mmCIF file of C-alpha atoms in Angstrom:
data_model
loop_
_atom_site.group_PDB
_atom_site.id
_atom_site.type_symbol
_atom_site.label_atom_id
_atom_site.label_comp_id
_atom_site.label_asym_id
_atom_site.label_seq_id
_atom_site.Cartn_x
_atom_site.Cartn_y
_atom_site.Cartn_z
ATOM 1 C CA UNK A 1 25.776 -64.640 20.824
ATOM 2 C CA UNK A 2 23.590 -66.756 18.644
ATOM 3 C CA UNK A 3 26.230 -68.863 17.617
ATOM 4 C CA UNK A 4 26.596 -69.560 21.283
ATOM 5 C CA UNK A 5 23.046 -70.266 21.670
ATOM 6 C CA UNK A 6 23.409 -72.563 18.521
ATOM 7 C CA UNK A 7 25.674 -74.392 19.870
ATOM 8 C CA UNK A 8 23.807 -75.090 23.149
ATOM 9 C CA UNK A 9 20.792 -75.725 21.856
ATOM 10 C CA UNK A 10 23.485 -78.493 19.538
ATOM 11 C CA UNK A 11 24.336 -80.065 23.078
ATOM 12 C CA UNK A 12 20.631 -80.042 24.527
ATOM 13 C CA UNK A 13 18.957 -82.035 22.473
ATOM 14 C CA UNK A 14 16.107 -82.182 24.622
ATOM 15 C CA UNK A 15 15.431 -78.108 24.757
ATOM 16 C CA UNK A 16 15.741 -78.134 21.251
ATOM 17 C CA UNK A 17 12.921 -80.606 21.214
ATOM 18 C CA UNK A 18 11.029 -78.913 23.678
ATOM 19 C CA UNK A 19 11.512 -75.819 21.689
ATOM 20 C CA UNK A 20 9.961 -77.217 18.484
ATOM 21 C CA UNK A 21 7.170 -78.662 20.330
ATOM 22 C CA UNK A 22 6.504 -75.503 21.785
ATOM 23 C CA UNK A 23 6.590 -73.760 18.837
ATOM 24 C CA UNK A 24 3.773 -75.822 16.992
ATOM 25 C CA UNK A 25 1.472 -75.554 20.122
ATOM 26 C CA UNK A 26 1.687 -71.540 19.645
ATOM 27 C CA UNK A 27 1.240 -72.164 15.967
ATOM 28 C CA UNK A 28 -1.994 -74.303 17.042
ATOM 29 C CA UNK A 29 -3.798 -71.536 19.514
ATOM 30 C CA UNK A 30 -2.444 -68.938 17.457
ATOM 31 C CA UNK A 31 -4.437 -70.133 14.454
ATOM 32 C CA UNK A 32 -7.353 -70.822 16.981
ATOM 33 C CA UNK A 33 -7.300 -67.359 17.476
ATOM 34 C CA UNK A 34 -7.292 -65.797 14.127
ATOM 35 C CA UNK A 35 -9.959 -68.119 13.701
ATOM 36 C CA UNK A 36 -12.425 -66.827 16.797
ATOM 37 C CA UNK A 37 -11.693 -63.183 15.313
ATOM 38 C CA UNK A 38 -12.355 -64.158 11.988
ATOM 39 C CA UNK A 39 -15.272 -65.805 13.188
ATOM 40 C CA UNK A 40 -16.668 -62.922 15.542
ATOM 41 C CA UNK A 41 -16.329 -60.483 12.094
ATOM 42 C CA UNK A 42 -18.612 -63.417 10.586
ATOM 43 C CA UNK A 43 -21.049 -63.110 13.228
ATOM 44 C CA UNK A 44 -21.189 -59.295 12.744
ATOM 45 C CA UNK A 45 -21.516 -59.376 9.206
ATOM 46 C CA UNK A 46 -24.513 -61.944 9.070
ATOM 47 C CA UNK A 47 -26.660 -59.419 11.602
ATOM 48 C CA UNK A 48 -25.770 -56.661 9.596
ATOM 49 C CA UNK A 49 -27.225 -58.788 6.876
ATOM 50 C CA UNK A 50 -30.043 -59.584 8.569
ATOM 51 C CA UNK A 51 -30.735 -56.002 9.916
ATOM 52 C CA UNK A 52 -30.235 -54.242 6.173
ATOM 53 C CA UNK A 53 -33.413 -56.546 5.526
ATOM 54 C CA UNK A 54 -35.681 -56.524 8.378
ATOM 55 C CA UNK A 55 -35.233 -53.354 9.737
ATOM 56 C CA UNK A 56 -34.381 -49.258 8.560
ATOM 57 C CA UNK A 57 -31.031 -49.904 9.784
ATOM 58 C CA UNK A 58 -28.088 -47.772 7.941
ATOM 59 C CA UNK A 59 -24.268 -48.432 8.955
ATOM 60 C CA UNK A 60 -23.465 -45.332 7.168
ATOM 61 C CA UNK A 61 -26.267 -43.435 9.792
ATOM 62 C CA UNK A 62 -25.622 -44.377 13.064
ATOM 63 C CA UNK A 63 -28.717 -44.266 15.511
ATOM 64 C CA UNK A 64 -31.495 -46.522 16.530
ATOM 65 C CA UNK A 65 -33.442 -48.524 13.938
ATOM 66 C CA UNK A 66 -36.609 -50.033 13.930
ATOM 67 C CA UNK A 67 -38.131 -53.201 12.377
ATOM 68 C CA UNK A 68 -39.918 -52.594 8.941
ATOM 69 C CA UNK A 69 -42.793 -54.930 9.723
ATOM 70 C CA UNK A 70 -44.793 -55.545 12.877
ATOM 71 C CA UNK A 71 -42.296 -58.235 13.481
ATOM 72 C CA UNK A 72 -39.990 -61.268 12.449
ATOM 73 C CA UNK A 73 -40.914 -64.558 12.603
ATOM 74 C CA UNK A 74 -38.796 -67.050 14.586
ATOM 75 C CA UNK A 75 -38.587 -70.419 12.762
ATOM 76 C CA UNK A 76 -40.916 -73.306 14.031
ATOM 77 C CA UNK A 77 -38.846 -75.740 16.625
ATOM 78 C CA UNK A 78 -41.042 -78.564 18.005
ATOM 79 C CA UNK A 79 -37.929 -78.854 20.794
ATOM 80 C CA UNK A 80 -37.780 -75.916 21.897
ATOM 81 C CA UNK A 81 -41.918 -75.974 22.071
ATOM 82 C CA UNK A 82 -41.386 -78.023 24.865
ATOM 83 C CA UNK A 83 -38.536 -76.466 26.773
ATOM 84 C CA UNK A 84 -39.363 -73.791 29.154
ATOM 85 C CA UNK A 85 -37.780 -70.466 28.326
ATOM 86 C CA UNK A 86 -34.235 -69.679 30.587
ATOM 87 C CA UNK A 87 -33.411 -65.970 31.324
ATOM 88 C CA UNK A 88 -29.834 -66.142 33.154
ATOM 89 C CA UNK A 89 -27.538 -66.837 30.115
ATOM 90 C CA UNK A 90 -24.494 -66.653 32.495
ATOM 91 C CA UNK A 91 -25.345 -70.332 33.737
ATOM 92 C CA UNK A 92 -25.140 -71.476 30.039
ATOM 93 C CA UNK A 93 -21.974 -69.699 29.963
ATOM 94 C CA UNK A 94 -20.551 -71.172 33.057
ATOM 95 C CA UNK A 95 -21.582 -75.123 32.335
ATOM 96 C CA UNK A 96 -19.944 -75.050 29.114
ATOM 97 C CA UNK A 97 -17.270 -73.044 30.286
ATOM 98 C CA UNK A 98 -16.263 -75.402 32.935
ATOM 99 C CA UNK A 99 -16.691 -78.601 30.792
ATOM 100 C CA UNK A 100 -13.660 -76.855 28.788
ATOM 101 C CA UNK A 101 -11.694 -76.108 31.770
ATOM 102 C CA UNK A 102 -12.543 -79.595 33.778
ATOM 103 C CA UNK A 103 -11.561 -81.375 30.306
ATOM 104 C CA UNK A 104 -7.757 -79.447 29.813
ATOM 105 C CA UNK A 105 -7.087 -79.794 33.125
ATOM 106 C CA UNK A 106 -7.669 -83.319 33.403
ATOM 107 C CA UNK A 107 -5.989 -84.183 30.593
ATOM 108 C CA UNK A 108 -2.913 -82.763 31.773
ATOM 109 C CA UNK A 109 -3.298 -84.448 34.877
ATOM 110 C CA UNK A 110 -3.503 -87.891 33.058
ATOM 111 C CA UNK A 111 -0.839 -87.459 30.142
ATOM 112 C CA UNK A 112 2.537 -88.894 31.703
ATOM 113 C CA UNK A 113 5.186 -86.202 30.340
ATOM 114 C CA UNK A 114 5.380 -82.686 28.913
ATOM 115 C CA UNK A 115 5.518 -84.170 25.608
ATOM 116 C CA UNK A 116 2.425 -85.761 25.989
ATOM 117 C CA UNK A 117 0.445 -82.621 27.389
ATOM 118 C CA UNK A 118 2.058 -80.390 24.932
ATOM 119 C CA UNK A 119 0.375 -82.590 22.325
ATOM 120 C CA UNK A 120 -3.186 -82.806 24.376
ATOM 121 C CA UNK A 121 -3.260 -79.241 24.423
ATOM 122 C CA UNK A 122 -2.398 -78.881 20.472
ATOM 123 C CA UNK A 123 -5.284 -81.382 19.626
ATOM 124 C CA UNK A 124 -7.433 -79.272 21.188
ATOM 125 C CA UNK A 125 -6.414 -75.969 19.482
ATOM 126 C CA UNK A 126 -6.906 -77.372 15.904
ATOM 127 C CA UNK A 127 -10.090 -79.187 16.382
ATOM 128 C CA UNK A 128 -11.741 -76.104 17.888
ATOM 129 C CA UNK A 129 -9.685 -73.811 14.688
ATOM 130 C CA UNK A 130 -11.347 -76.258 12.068
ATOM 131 C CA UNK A 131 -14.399 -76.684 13.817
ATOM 132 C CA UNK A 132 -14.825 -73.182 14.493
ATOM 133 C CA UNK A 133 -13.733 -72.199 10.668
ATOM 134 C CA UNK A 134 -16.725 -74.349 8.900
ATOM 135 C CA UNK A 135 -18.492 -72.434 11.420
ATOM 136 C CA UNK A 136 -17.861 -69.001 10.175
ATOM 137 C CA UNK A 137 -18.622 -70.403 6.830
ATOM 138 C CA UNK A 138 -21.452 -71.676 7.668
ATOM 139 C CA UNK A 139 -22.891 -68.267 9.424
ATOM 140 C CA UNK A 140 -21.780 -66.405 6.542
ATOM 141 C CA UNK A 141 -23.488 -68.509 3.815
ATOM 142 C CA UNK A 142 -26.789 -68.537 5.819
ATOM 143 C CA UNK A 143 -28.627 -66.313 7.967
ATOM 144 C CA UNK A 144 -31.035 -67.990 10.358
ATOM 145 C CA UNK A 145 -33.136 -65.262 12.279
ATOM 146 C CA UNK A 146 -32.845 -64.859 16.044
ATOM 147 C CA UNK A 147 -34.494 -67.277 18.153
ATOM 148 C CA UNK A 148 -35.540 -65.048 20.395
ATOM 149 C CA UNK A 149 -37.907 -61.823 20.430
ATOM 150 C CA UNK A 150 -36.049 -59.285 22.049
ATOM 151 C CA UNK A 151 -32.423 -59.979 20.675
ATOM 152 C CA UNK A 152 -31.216 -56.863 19.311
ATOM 153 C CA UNK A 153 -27.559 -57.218 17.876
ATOM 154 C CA UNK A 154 -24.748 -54.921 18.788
ATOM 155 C CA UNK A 155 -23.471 -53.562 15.155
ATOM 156 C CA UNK A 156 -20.313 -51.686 14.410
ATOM 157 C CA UNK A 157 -20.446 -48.564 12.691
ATOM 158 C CA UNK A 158 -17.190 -47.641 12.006
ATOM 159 C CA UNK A 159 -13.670 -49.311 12.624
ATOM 160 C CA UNK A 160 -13.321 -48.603 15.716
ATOM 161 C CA UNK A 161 -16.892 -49.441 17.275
ATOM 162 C CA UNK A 162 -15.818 -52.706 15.787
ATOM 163 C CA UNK A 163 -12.386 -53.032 17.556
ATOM 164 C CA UNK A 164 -14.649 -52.732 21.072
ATOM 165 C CA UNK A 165 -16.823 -55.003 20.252
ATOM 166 C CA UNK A 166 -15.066 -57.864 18.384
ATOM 167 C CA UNK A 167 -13.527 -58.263 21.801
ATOM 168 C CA UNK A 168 -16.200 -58.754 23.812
ATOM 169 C CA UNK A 169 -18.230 -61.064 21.407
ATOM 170 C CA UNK A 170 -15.164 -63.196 21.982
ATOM 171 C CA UNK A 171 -15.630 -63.196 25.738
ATOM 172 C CA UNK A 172 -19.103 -63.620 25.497
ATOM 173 C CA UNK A 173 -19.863 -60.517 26.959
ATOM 174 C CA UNK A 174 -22.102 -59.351 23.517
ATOM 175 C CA UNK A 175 -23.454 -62.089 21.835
ATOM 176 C CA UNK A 176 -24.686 -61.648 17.660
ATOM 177 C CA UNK A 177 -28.635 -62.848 16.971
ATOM 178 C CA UNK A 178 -28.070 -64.328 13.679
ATOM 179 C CA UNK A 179 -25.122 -66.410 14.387
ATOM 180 C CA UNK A 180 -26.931 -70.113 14.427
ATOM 181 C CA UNK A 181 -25.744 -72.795 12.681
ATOM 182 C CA UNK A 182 -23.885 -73.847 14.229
ATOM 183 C CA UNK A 183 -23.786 -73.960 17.755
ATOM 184 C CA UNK A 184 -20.307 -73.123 18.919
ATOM 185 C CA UNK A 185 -21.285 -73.741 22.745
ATOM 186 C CA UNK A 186 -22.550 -77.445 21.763
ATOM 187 C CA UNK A 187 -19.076 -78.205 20.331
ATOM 188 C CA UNK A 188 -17.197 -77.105 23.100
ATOM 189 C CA UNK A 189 -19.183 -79.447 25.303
ATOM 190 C CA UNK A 190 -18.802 -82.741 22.570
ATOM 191 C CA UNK A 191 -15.300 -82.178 21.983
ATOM 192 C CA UNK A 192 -14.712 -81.928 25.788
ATOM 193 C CA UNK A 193 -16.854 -85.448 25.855
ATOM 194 C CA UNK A 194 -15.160 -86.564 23.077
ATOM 195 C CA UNK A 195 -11.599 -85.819 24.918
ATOM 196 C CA UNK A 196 -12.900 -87.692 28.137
ATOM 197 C CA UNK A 197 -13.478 -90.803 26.438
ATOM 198 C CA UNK A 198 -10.237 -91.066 24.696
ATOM 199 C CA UNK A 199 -8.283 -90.649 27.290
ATOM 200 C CA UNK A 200 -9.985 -91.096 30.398
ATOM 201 C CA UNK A 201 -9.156 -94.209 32.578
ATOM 202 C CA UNK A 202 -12.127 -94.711 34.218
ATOM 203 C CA UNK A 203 -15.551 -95.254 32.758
ATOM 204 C CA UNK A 204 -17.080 -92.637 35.735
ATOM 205 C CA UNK A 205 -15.154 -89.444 34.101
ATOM 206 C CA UNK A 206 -17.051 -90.669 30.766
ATOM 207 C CA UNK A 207 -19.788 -90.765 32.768
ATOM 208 C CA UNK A 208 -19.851 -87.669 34.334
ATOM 209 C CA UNK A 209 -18.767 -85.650 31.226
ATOM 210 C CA UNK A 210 -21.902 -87.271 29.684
ATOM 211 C CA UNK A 211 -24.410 -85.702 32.213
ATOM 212 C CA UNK A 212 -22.153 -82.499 31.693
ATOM 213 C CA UNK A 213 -22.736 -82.686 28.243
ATOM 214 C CA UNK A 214 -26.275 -82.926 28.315
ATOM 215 C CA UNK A 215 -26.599 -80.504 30.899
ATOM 216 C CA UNK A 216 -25.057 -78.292 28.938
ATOM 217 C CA UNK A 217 -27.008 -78.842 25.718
ATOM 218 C CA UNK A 218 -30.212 -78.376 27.897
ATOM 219 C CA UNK A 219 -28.973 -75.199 28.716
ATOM 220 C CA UNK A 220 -27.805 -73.788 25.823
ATOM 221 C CA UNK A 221 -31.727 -74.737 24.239
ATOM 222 C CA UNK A 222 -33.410 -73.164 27.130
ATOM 223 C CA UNK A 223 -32.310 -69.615 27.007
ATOM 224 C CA UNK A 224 -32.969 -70.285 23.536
ATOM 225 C CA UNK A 225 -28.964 -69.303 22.269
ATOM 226 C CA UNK A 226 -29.850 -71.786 19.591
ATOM 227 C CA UNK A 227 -32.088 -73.725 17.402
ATOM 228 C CA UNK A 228 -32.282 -77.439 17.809
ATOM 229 C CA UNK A 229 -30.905 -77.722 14.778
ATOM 230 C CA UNK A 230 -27.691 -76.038 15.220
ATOM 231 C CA UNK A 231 -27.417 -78.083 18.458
ATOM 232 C CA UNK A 232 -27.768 -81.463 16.449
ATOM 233 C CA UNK A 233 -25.395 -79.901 13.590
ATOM 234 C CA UNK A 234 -22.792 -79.204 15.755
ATOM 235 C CA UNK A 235 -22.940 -82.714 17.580
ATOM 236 C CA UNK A 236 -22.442 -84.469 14.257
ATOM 237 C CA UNK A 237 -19.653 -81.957 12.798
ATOM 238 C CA UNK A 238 -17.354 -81.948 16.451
ATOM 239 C CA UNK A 239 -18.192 -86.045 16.193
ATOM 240 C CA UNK A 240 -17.011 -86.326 12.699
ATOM 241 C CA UNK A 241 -14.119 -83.634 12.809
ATOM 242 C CA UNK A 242 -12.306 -85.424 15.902
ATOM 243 C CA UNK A 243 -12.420 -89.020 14.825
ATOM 244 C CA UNK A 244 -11.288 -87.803 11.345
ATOM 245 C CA UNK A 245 -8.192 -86.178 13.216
ATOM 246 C CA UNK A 246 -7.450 -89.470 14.515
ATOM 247 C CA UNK A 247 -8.203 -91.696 11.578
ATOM 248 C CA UNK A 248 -5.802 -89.490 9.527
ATOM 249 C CA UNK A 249 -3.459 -89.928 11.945
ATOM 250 C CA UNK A 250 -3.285 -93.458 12.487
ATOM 251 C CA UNK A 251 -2.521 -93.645 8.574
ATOM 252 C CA UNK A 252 0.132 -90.588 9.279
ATOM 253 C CA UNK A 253 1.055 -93.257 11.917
ATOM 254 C CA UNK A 254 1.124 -96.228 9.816
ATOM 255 C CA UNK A 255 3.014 -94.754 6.808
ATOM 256 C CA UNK A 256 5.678 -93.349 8.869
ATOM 257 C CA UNK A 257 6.778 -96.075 11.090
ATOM 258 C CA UNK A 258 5.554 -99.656 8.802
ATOM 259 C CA UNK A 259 8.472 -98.441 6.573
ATOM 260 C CA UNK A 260 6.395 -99.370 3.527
ATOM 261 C CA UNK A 261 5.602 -97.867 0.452
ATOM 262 C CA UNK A 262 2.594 -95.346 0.398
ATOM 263 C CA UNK A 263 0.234 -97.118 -1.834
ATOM 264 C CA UNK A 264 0.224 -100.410 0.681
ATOM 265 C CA UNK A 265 -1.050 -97.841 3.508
ATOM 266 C CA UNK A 266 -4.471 -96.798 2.053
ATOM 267 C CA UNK A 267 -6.872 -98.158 4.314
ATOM 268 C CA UNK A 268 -5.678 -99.604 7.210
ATOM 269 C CA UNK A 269 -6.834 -97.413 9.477
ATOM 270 C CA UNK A 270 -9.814 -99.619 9.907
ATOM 271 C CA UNK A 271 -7.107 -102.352 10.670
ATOM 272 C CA UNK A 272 -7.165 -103.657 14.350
ATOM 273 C CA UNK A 273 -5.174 -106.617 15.335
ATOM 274 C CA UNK A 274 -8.005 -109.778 15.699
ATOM 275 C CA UNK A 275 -10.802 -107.873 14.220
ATOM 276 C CA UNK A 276 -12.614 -108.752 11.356
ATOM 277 C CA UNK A 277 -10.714 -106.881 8.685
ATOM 278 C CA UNK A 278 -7.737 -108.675 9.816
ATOM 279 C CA UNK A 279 -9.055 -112.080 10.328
ATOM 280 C CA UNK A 280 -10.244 -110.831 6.422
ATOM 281 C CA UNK A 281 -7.123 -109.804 5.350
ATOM 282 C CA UNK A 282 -5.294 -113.235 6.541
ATOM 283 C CA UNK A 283 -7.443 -115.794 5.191
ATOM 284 C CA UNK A 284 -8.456 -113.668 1.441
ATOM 285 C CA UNK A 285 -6.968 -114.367 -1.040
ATOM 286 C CA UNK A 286 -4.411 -111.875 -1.884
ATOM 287 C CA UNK A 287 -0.823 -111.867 -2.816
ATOM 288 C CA UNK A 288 1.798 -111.931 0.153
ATOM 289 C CA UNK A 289 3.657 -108.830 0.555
ATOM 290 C CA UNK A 290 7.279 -109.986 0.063
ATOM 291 C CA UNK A 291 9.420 -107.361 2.579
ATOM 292 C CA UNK A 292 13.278 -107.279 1.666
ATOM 293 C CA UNK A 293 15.595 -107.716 4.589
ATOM 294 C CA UNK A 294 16.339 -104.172 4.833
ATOM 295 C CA UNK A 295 12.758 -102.941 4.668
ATOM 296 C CA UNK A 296 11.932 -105.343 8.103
ATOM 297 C CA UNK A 297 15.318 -104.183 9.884
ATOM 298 C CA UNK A 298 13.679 -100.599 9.155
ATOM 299 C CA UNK A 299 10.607 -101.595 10.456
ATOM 300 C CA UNK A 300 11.750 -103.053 13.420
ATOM 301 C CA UNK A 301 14.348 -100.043 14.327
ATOM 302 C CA UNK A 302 11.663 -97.903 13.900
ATOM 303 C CA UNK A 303 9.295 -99.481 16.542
ATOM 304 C CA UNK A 304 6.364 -101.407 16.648
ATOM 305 C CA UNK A 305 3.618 -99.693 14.609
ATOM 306 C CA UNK A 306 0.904 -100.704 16.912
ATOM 307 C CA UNK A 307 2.735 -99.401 20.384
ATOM 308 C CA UNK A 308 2.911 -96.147 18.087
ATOM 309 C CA UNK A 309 -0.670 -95.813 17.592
ATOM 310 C CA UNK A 310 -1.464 -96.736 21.036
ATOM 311 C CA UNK A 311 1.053 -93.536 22.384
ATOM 312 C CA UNK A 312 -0.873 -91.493 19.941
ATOM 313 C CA UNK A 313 -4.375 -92.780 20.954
ATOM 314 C CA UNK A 314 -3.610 -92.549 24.732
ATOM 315 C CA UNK A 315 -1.414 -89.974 26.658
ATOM 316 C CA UNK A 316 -0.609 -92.342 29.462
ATOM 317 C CA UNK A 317 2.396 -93.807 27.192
ATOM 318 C CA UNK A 318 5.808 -91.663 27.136
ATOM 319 C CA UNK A 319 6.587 -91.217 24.348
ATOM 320 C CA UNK A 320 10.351 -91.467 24.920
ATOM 321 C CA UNK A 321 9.632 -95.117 26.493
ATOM 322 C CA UNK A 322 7.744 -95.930 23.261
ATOM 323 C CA UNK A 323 10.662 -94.977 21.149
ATOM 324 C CA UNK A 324 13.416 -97.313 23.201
ATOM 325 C CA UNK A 325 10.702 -100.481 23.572
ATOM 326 C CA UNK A 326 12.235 -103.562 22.308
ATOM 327 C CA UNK A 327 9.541 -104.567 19.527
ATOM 328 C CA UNK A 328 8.294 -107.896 18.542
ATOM 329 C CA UNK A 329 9.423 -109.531 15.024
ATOM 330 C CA UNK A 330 7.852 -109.005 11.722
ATOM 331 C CA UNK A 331 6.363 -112.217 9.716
ATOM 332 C CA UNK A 332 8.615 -113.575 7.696
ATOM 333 C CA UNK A 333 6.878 -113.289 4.153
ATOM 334 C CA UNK A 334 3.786 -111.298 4.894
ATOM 335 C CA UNK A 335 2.724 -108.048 6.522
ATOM 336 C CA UNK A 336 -0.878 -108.876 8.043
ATOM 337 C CA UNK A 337 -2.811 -105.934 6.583
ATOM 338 C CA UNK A 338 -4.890 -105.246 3.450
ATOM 339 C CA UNK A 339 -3.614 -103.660 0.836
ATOM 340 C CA UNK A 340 -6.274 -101.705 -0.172
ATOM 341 C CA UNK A 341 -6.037 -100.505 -3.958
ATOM 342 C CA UNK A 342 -8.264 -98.092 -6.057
ATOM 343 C CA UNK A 343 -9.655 -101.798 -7.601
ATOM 344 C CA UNK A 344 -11.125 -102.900 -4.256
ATOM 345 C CA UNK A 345 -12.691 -99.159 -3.340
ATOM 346 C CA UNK A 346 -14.231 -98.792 -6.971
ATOM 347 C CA UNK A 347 -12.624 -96.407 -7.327
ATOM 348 C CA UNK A 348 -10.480 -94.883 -10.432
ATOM 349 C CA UNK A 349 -7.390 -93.623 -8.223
ATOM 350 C CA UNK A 350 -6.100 -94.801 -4.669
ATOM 351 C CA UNK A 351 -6.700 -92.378 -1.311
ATOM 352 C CA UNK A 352 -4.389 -89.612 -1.188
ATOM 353 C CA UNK A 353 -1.962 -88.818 1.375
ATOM 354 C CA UNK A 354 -2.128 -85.441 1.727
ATOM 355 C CA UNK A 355 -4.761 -85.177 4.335
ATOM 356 C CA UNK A 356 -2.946 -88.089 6.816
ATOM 357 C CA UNK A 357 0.636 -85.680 5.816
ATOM 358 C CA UNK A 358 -0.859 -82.381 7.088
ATOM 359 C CA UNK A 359 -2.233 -83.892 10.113
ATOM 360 C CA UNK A 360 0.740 -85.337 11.269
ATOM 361 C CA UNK A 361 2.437 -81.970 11.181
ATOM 362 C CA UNK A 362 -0.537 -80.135 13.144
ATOM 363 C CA UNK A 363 0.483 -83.271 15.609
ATOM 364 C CA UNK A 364 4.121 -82.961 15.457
ATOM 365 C CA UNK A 365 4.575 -87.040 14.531
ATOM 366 C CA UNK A 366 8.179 -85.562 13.108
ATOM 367 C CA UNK A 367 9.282 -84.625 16.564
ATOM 368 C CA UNK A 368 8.584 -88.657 18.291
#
């Protein structure tokens, strides 16, 4: 039987593709989701932390504790000062969860093929794993008290209190006090944003996932979920995470398909074609790359590099009519980007490759 399947999956090329595309998207929200549980053990750990030192609490004595002092002290925020305080949490929870929801499923509805929305859906998954990693690191390394007086954190005292409530921290039913920086709500909103405008086609979805966005951060500081702090923290980290993604990418991009050797690849993603750097890079004064006759009928074979980044930047391109478009011809002598060498960084050794090579596995460039 499974050499018949073997030998149909042989003649089907394109379920055996589907089937390895498939396979790292469950890889991607299946390491999203050790990652939320991993995180939600984080979040118990830093209020049992917190509790051990502000209160009688015992784990190994079940039962009600009390603080040891008259009270805590919240930390000083001049924004939330000036932000009326919010009671009904569940319209927090509903903005941000519909910016996710609004954000997936229009996505879908704008990548052109399964390929594409497989891929869509896999960006998502390891942004919010990273993102969501650093921030059980984060709440581990540093415990921030609540930022509001009445939180009282729901604290497992034996294995299997914790298998009930690990579950429902997840679903937002429990929530920890001690779990601040930073705000997980915030990047679910900027990475939604973030999504919009790199693959919306209209400026008015940018638009309108920008006054979501803020909504939603307006919320989350009002029923006081967060400190201001972890709100700005968060916007910075989801910023930075997701145009790293796609900045090691375009170099996976660029050293897979240019057909060149590795060390004439560091740096080009800030190459654009008629930008600066390449209006740089063709009158400087550098040595012209001399390609051998095989290395530009690889090249060209291949594809064009820049049709390749744009299918990866935007999921309106098939991918399968990016692999069969007729490409343009190299330059004769010269490929028109800097070669950027440890020399012109100041640097004692060149980039590495290792980040760009894991990305473009978590992407699946093998598979297009």
């Amino acid at each position: 039987m499974l050499g018949g399947l073997q030998s149909q999956l042989a003649q089907r090329p394109r379920l055996r593709l589907f089937l390895r595309e498939f396979g790292l998207l469950a890889a991607a929200w299946g390491s999203l989701a050790v990652v939320v549980v991993w995180m939600a053990l984080c979040q118990e750990w830093s209020d049992m932390r917190w509790l051990s030192r502000n209160t009688n609490y015992n784990r190994h004595k079940p039962g009600n504790w009390n603080l040891k002092h008259s009270g805590y002290k919240m930390l000083d925020d001049i924004v939330l000062d000036q932000i009326p305080l919010m009671t009904e949490r569940w319209i927090t929870d509903a903005v941000v969860n519909s910016a996710a929801l609004i954000a997936v499923g229009g996505g879908m509805v704008m990548a052109r093929g399964w390929q594409a929305r497989l891929v869509y859906l896999r960006r998502i998954a390891w942004m919010m794993a990273t993102l969501y990693f650093l921030r059980s690191i984060t709440i581990s390394v540093t415990t921030l008290p609540p930022s509001v007086n009445n939180c009282k954190p729901q604290v497992a005292h034996n294995t299997s209190e914790l298998v009930r409530i690990v579950p429902l921290m997840i679903s937002g039913q429990l929530s920890g006090c001690t779990d601040k920086v930073f705000s997980g709500h915030t990047s679910i909103l900027m990475i939604s944003f973030l999504f919009w405008t790199r693959y919306s086609r209209h400026w008015a979805f940018v638009a309108y996932s920008a006054v979501h966005t803020l909504l939603g951060i307006g919320c989350v500081l009002a029923v006081r979920l967060h400190y201001s702090v972890d709100v700005l923290l968060a916007v910075v980290l989801t910023f930075s995470v997701h145009h790293m993604y796609y900045l090691l990418l375009e170099c996976a991009v660029r050293q897979r398909y240019i057909g060149l050797p590795r060390h004439f690849l560091h740096g080009s993603t800030a190459y654009r074609p008629g930008s600066l750097a390449s209006r740089q890079c063709a009158s400087s004064e550098i040595d012209e790359i001399e390609l051998t006759e095989s290395e530009i009928s690889s090249t060209q074979k291949r594809g064009s590099v820049e049709q390749k980044i744009q299918a990866v930047y935007t999921l309106g391109t098939d991918f399968d009519d990016t692999k069969s478009t007729v490409d343009a011809s190299l330059p004769d002598t010269h490929f028109n980007c800097c070669h950027v060498s440890a020399d012109m960084l100041l640097t004692n050794c060149s980039p590495s490759t290792v980040l760009p090579t894991i990305v473009a596995w978590m992407d699946g460039l093998h598979l297009r």
